[in-house]
Coordinates of C-alpha atoms in Angstrom, one line a residue:
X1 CA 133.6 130.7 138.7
X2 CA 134.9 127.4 138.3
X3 CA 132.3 124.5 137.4
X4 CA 132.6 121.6 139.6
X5 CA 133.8 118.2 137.9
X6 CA 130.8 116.0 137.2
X7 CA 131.0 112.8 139.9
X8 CA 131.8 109.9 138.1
X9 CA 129.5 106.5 138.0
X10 CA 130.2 104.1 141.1
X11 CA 131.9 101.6 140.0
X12 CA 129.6 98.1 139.5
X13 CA 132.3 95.5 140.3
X14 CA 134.3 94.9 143.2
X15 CA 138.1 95.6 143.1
X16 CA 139.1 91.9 144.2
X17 CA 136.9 90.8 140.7
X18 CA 138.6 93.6 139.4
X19 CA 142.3 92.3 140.0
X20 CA 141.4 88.8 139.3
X21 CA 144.0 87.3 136.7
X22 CA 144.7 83.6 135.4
X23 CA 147.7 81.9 136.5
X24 CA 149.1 80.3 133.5
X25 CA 151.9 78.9 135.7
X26 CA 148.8 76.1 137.1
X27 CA 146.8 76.5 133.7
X28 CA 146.7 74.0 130.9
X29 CA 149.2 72.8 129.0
X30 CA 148.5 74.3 126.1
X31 CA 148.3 77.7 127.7
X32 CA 151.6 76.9 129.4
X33 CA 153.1 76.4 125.8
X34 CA 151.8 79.5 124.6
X35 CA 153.3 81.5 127.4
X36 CA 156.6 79.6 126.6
X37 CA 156.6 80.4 123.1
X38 CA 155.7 83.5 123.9
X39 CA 158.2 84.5 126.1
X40 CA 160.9 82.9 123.7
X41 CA 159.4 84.6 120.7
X42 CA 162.3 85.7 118.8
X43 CA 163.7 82.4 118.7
X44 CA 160.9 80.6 117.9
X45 CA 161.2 78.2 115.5
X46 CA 158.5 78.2 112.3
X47 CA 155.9 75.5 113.6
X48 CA 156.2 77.5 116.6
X49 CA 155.2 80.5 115.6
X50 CA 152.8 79.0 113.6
X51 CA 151.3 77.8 116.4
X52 CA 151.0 81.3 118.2
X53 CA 149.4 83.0 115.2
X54 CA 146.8 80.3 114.5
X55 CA 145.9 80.7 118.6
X56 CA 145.6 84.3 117.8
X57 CA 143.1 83.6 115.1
X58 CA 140.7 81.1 116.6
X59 CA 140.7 84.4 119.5
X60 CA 139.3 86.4 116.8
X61 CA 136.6 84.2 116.1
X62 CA 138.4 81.9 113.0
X63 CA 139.0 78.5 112.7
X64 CA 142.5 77.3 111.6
X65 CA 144.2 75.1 110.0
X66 CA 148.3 74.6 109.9
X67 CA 149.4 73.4 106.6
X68 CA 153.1 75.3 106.3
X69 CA 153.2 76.7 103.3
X70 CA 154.5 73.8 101.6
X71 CA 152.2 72.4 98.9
X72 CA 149.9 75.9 99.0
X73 CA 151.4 79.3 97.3
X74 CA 153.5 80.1 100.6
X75 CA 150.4 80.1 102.5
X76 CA 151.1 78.6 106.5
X77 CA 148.0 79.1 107.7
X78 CA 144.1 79.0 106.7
X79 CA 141.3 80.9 108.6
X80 CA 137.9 79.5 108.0
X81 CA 134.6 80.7 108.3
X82 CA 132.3 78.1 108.9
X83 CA 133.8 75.8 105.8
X84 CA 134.6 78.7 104.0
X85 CA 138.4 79.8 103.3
X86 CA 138.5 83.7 104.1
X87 CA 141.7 84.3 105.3
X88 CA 145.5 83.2 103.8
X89 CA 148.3 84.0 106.2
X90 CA 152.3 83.8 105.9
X91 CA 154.3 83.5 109.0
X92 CA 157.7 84.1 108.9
X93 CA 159.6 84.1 112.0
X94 CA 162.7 86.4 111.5
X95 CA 164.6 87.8 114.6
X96 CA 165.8 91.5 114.3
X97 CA 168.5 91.0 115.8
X98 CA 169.8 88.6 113.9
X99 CA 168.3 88.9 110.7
X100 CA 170.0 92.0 108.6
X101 CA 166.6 92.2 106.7
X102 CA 163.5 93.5 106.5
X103 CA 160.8 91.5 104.7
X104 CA 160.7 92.7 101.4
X105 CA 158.3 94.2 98.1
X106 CA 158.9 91.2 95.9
X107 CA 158.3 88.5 99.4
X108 CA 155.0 90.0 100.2
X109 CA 154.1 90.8 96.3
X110 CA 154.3 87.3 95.8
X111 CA 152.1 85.8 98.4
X112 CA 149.8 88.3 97.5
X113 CA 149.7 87.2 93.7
X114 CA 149.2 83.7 94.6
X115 CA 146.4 84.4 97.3
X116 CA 144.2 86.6 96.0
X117 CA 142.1 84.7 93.7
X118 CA 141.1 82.1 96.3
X119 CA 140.7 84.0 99.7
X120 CA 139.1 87.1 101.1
X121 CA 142.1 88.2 102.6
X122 CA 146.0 87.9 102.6
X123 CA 147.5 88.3 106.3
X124 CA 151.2 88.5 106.4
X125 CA 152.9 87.9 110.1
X126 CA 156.3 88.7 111.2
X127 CA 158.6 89.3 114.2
X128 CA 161.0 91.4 112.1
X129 CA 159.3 94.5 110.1
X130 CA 158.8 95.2 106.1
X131 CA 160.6 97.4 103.8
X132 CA 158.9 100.8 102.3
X133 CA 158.2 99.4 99.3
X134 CA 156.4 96.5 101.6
X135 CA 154.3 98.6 102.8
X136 CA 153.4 100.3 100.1
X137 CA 151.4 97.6 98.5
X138 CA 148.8 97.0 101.5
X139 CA 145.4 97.6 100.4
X140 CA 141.9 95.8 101.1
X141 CA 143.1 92.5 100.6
X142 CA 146.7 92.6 101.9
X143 CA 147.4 93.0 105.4
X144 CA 150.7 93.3 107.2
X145 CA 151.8 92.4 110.4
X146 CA 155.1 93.3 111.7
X147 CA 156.6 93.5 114.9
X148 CA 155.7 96.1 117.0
X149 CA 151.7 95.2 115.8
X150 CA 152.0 91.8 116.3
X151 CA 153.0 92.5 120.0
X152 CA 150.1 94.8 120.2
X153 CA 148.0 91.8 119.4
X154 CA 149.4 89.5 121.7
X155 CA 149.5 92.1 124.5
X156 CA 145.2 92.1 123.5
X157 CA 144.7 88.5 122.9
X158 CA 146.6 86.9 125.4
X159 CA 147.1 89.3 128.3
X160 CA 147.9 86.9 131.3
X161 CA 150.4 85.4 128.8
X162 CA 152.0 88.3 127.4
X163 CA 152.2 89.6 131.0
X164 CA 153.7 86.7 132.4
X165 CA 156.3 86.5 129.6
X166 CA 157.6 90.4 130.4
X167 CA 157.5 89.2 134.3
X168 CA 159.7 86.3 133.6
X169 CA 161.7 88.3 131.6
X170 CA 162.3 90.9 134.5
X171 CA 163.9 88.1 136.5
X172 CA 165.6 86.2 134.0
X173 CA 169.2 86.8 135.2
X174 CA 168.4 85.5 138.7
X175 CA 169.4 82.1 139.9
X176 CA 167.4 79.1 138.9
X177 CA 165.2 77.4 142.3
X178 CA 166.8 73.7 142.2
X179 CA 163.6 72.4 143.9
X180 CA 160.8 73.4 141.1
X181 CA 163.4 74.2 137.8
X182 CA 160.5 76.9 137.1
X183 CA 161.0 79.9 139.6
X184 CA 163.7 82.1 140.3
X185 CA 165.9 82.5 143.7
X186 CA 165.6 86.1 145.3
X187 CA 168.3 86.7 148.0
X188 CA 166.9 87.6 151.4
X189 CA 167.8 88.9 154.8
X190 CA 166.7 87.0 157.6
X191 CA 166.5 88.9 160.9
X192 CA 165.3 86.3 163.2
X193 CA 168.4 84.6 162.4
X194 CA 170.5 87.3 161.1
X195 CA 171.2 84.9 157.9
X196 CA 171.0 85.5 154.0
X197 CA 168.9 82.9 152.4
X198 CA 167.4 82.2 148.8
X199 CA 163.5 82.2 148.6
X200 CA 162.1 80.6 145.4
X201 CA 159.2 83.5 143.7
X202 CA 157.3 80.5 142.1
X203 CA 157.0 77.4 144.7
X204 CA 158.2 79.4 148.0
X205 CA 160.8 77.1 148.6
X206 CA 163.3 78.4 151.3
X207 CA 167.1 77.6 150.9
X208 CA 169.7 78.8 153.3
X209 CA 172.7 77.0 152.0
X210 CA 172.4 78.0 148.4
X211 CA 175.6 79.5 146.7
X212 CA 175.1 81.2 143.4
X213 CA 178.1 80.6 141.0
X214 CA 180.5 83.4 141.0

């Protein structure tokens, strides 16, 4: 005889709470700049990207601090706890399909041999991916990040933006709306006046003369 499923818990919350989400279209600018560089991740430029994985660390609980790598062993980032230095993070912003390489041995052995005397960890970012040989030399101290990970992060960290980026992405081939320069023009059918007209999926502006360029 076949035992009965157990009934599952009702559910506490309410399903409007439940599909509450943040519209970073009307948010803050600096949420609006995340969701741009975001979107336009793989040709971000360095401060850029900078900028996205110091947001990603103060999520976890760090404080930052931007310095570039310039004057500090190749390090781009600091991650403080309280006043103390814990974490050292490289960015390096390569675009796979552009970039014929991965990051290699000798790039990540180096940051590594310059860091690990002075923080508690190393933390290597990338939007490209590391060699074998890369990878091979993680242990407690060094930690890699490539590309399919770092997405994983975002997609954790900054849902409503990493959602809204794939969403814009889904319409990015359709017409630009002339009356915001944010949304996108969907073609409709009018049946009350048996017309095609262009109705914007960001302000709900309503256009029947538009003509998209052939």
């Amino acid at each position: 005889m076949t035992k009965a499923a157990p009934k599952q818990a009702p559910i506490q919350v309410s399903l409007p709470s439940l599909l509450e989400t943040t519209d970073y279209v009307n948010n803050s600018a600096k949420a609006h700049k995340l969701m741009k560089i975001i979107h336009s991740i793989d040709d971000c430029n360095a401060n850029d990207f900078n900028y996205v994985i110091s947001e990603l660390l103060q999520k976890m609980g760090y404080s930052t601090q931007i310095i570039d790598g310039k004057n500090d062993k190749g390090v781009d980032i600091i991650g403080f706890v309280g006043n103390q230095r814990e974490i050292a993070v490289q960015c390096k912003a390569w675009n796979p399909k552009r970039n014929t390489e991965q990051v290699s041995k000798e790039c990540v052995q180096s940051f590594k041999g310059a860091t690990m005397n002075e923080y508690q960890y190393a933390l290597f970012f990338t939007t490209h991916y590391f060699t074998m040989p890369a990878l091979e030399a993680v242990d407690d101290f060094l930690i890699l990040i490539d590309r399919k990970k770092l997405f994983m992060l975002l997609a954790k960290y900054f849902p409503e933006a990493f959602a809204n980026s794939y969403y814009q992405y889904s319409i990015a081939e359709l017409n630009p709306c002339k009356a915001c320069h944010n949304g996108k023009l969907l073609k409709l059918y009018s049946r009350k006046s048996s017309k095609i007209y262009y109705w914007c999926e960001n302000c709900g502006n309503v256009d029947f003369n538009f003509q998209p360029k052939s």
